[in-house]
Coordinates of C-alpha atoms in Angstrom, one line a residue:
M241 CA 6.9 -14.8 5.9
G242 CA 7.5 -15.0 2.3
L243 CA 9.4 -12.6 -0.2
Y244 CA 8.2 -11.8 -3.8
T245 CA 10.7 -10.4 -6.3
L246 CA 10.3 -8.6 -9.7
D247 CA 12.3 -11.2 -11.5
E248 CA 10.4 -14.2 -10.2
H249 CA 6.8 -13.0 -9.5
G250 CA 6.6 -9.7 -11.4
F251 CA 6.3 -7.6 -8.4
Y252 CA 8.2 -6.8 -5.2
G253 CA 6.4 -7.8 -1.9
K254 CA 6.6 -9.5 1.3
K255 CA 4.0 -11.8 2.8
F256 CA 3.1 -11.9 6.5
V257 CA 1.1 -14.9 7.6
P258 CA -0.7 -14.8 10.9
V259 CA 0.2 -17.6 13.6
H260 CA -3.5 -18.2 14.1
N261 CA -5.0 -17.6 10.6
K262 CA -8.7 -16.8 11.1
Y263 CA -9.4 -16.5 7.4
P264 CA -7.2 -19.1 5.4
N265 CA -8.8 -18.4 2.1
K266 CA -8.6 -14.5 2.3
V267 CA -5.6 -12.3 1.8
M268 CA -5.0 -8.5 1.7
I269 CA -2.7 -6.6 -0.4
A270 CA -1.4 -3.6 1.4
F271 CA 0.6 -0.4 0.1
T272 CA 1.0 3.1 0.9
G273 CA 1.1 6.4 -1.2
R274 CA 3.4 9.2 -2.3
D275 CA 5.9 8.6 0.7
G276 CA 6.9 5.2 -1.3
S277 CA 7.7 3.7 2.0
F278 CA 7.9 -0.1 1.7
K279 CA 8.7 -0.1 5.5
F280 CA 5.3 1.5 6.2
A281 CA 3.4 -0.9 3.9
S282 CA 5.2 -3.8 5.9
R283 CA 4.0 -2.3 9.0
L284 CA 0.4 -2.3 7.7
A285 CA 0.6 -5.9 6.7
E286 CA 2.0 -6.7 10.0
Y287 CA -0.9 -5.2 11.6
Y288 CA -3.5 -7.2 9.6
S289 CA -1.3 -10.3 10.1
G290 CA -1.7 -9.5 13.9
I291 CA -5.5 -9.7 13.6
G292 CA -5.5 -12.9 11.9
I293 CA -5.5 -12.1 8.3
T294 CA -2.7 -12.9 5.7
C295 CA -1.3 -9.9 4.1
V296 CA 1.1 -8.9 1.4
A297 CA 2.9 -5.7 1.6
V298 CA 3.6 -4.5 -2.0
C299 CA 6.0 -1.8 -3.3
Y300 CA 4.7 -0.3 -6.6
W301 CA 7.3 2.5 -7.2
N302 CA 10.5 4.2 -5.8
I303 CA 12.9 0.9 -6.1
S304 CA 15.0 -0.4 -8.9
G305 CA 12.8 -1.8 -11.8
L306 CA 10.0 0.2 -11.0
P307 CA 9.0 3.9 -11.7
L308 CA 11.2 6.2 -9.5
E309 CA 8.7 9.1 -9.5
M310 CA 4.8 8.8 -9.0
I311 CA 4.1 9.7 -12.5
N312 CA 1.9 7.3 -14.7
V313 CA 2.6 4.8 -12.1
P314 CA 1.2 1.3 -13.8
I315 CA -1.0 -0.9 -11.7
D316 CA 1.0 -4.1 -12.9
S317 CA 2.6 -4.8 -9.3
I318 CA -0.9 -4.9 -7.9
E319 CA -2.4 -7.0 -10.7
Q320 CA 0.6 -9.6 -10.5
A321 CA 0.3 -9.8 -6.8
A322 CA -3.4 -10.6 -7.1
L323 CA -2.6 -13.3 -9.8
Q324 CA 0.1 -14.7 -7.7
L325 CA -2.0 -15.0 -4.6
Q326 CA -4.8 -16.5 -6.7
K327 CA -2.4 -19.3 -7.7
E328 CA -1.6 -19.9 -4.1
G329 CA -5.2 -20.6 -3.5
Y330 CA -6.6 -17.6 -2.1
E331 CA -10.4 -17.1 -2.9
K332 CA -11.0 -13.7 -1.6
I333 CA -8.4 -11.0 -2.4
G334 CA -8.7 -7.5 -1.0
V335 CA -6.4 -4.4 -1.3
C336 CA -5.7 -1.6 1.2
G337 CA -4.2 1.7 0.2
I338 CA -3.3 4.8 2.1
S339 CA -3.3 8.4 0.6
K340 CA -2.3 8.2 -3.0
G341 CA -2.3 4.4 -2.7
G342 CA -6.0 4.6 -1.7
E343 CA -6.5 6.1 -5.2
L344 CA -4.6 3.0 -6.5
A345 CA -6.6 0.8 -4.5
L346 CA -9.9 2.1 -5.9
L347 CA -8.5 1.9 -9.6
S348 CA -7.2 -1.6 -9.0
G349 CA -10.5 -2.8 -7.7
S350 CA -12.3 -1.5 -10.7
L351 CA -10.0 -2.9 -13.2
I352 CA -8.5 -6.2 -11.8
S353 CA -11.4 -8.8 -11.5
E354 CA -9.4 -11.0 -9.0
I355 CA -9.8 -8.2 -6.4
T356 CA -12.9 -8.7 -4.4
S357 CA -12.7 -5.9 -1.9
V358 CA -11.1 -2.5 -1.6
I359 CA -10.1 -0.4 1.5
A360 CA -9.1 3.1 0.4
Q361 CA -7.9 5.4 3.2
L362 CA -7.9 8.7 1.7
F363 CA -7.4 11.9 3.1
N364 CA -10.0 14.5 2.9
S365 CA -9.1 16.2 -0.4
F366 CA -11.8 18.9 0.0
N367 CA -10.2 20.0 3.2
Q368 CA -7.0 20.5 1.4
L369 CA -8.5 22.5 -1.3
Y370 CA -10.3 24.8 1.3
K371 CA -7.2 25.1 3.2
S372 CA -5.1 26.2 0.2
Y373 CA -7.8 28.6 -0.8
L374 CA -8.2 30.3 2.5
Q375 CA -4.4 30.7 2.7
G376 CA -4.6 32.5 -0.7
I377 CA -7.1 34.8 0.9
G378 CA -4.8 36.0 3.6
H379 CA -6.4 34.5 6.6
E380 CA -3.8 32.2 7.8
K381 CA -4.7 32.7 11.3
F382 CA -8.1 31.1 11.0
V383 CA -7.1 28.5 8.3
L384 CA -7.0 25.6 10.7
T385 CA -10.2 26.4 12.5
I386 CA -12.2 27.1 9.4
S387 CA -10.8 24.2 7.4
C388 CA -11.4 21.9 10.2
C389 CA -15.1 23.1 10.6
I390 CA -15.6 22.7 6.7
S391 CA -14.1 19.3 6.7
L392 CA -16.3 18.2 9.7
A393 CA -19.4 19.5 7.9
S394 CA -18.5 17.9 4.6
I395 CA -17.9 14.6 6.2
S396 CA -21.0 14.8 8.2
W397 CA -23.1 15.8 5.1
F398 CA -21.5 12.7 3.2
V399 CA -22.4 10.3 6.0
L400 CA -26.0 11.6 6.7
L401 CA -26.9 11.9 2.8
T402 CA -25.3 8.4 2.0
R403 CA -27.2 6.7 4.8
K404 CA -30.3 8.2 3.7
Y405 CA -30.2 8.3 0.0
G406 CA -27.6 5.5 -0.9
L407 CA -25.4 6.3 -4.1
A408 CA -27.7 9.4 -4.8
G409 CA -26.4 10.6 -1.5
V410 CA -22.9 10.4 -2.5
Y411 CA -23.6 12.7 -5.6
M412 CA -25.5 15.1 -3.4
G413 CA -22.4 15.3 -0.9
L414 CA -20.1 16.0 -3.7
I415 CA -22.4 18.8 -4.9
F416 CA -22.4 20.2 -1.4
N417 CA -18.5 20.0 -1.3
Y418 CA -18.1 21.8 -4.7
G419 CA -20.7 24.4 -3.7
I420 CA -18.3 25.4 -0.6
Y421 CA -15.4 25.1 -2.9
A422 CA -17.0 27.6 -5.3
V423 CA -18.0 30.0 -2.6
V424 CA -14.2 29.8 -1.1
Y425 CA -12.8 30.2 -4.8
W426 CA -15.1 33.1 -5.4
A427 CA -13.9 34.9 -2.0
K428 CA -10.2 34.4 -3.1
L429 CA -10.9 35.7 -6.6
K430 CA -12.6 38.6 -4.9
Y431 CA -9.7 39.4 -2.5
K432 CA -7.2 39.2 -5.3
V433 CA -9.3 41.9 -7.5
V434 CA -9.5 44.1 -4.5
K435 CA -5.7 43.8 -3.7
V436 CA -5.0 44.7 -7.4
S437 CA -7.2 47.4 -7.3
I438 CA -5.6 48.9 -4.2
T439 CA -2.1 48.4 -5.6
C440 CA -3.0 50.2 -8.7
K441 CA -4.4 53.3 -7.0
V442 CA -1.4 53.3 -4.8

């Protein structure tokens, strides 16, 4: 286990090296999202270490010397971690981010050439949108059931379309999701108009 500091390495992190290293030339960089929990990132890195992969838990915000709020968070910490690990001799460097960290993982993978693979564990954002709008309509009683059904349908369509049409399937899945989103938004808008109309009459 090795510790990386902002002053010496340009990022804050902790390396977890497995007892039986199955992939000596590969390493993962792990981080979480809005929770800003380095402890959780360390547990994630510990998990990778447990299955034979060296992993570095990185904290990119919410500590001294780094942004204290998740606003305009730079990817410098991830870049410095990747550069440091490359100096140490690792040939394949992957990143794993959860929630907002998943978005950072995708961004890092597209901008940092040293990163060769990305695992982005994103929550279903469409499900959150649907849930929000269904709550706005006033059907809290059915929110969980309806949003879960919509979530299952959207994920199923994504998987089926992507497997059949590849990248084009991803776009088709997005169009499908936005179509449902538009219907739910229209329902919310209609509900608000009706509610205002009734209030005015009273």
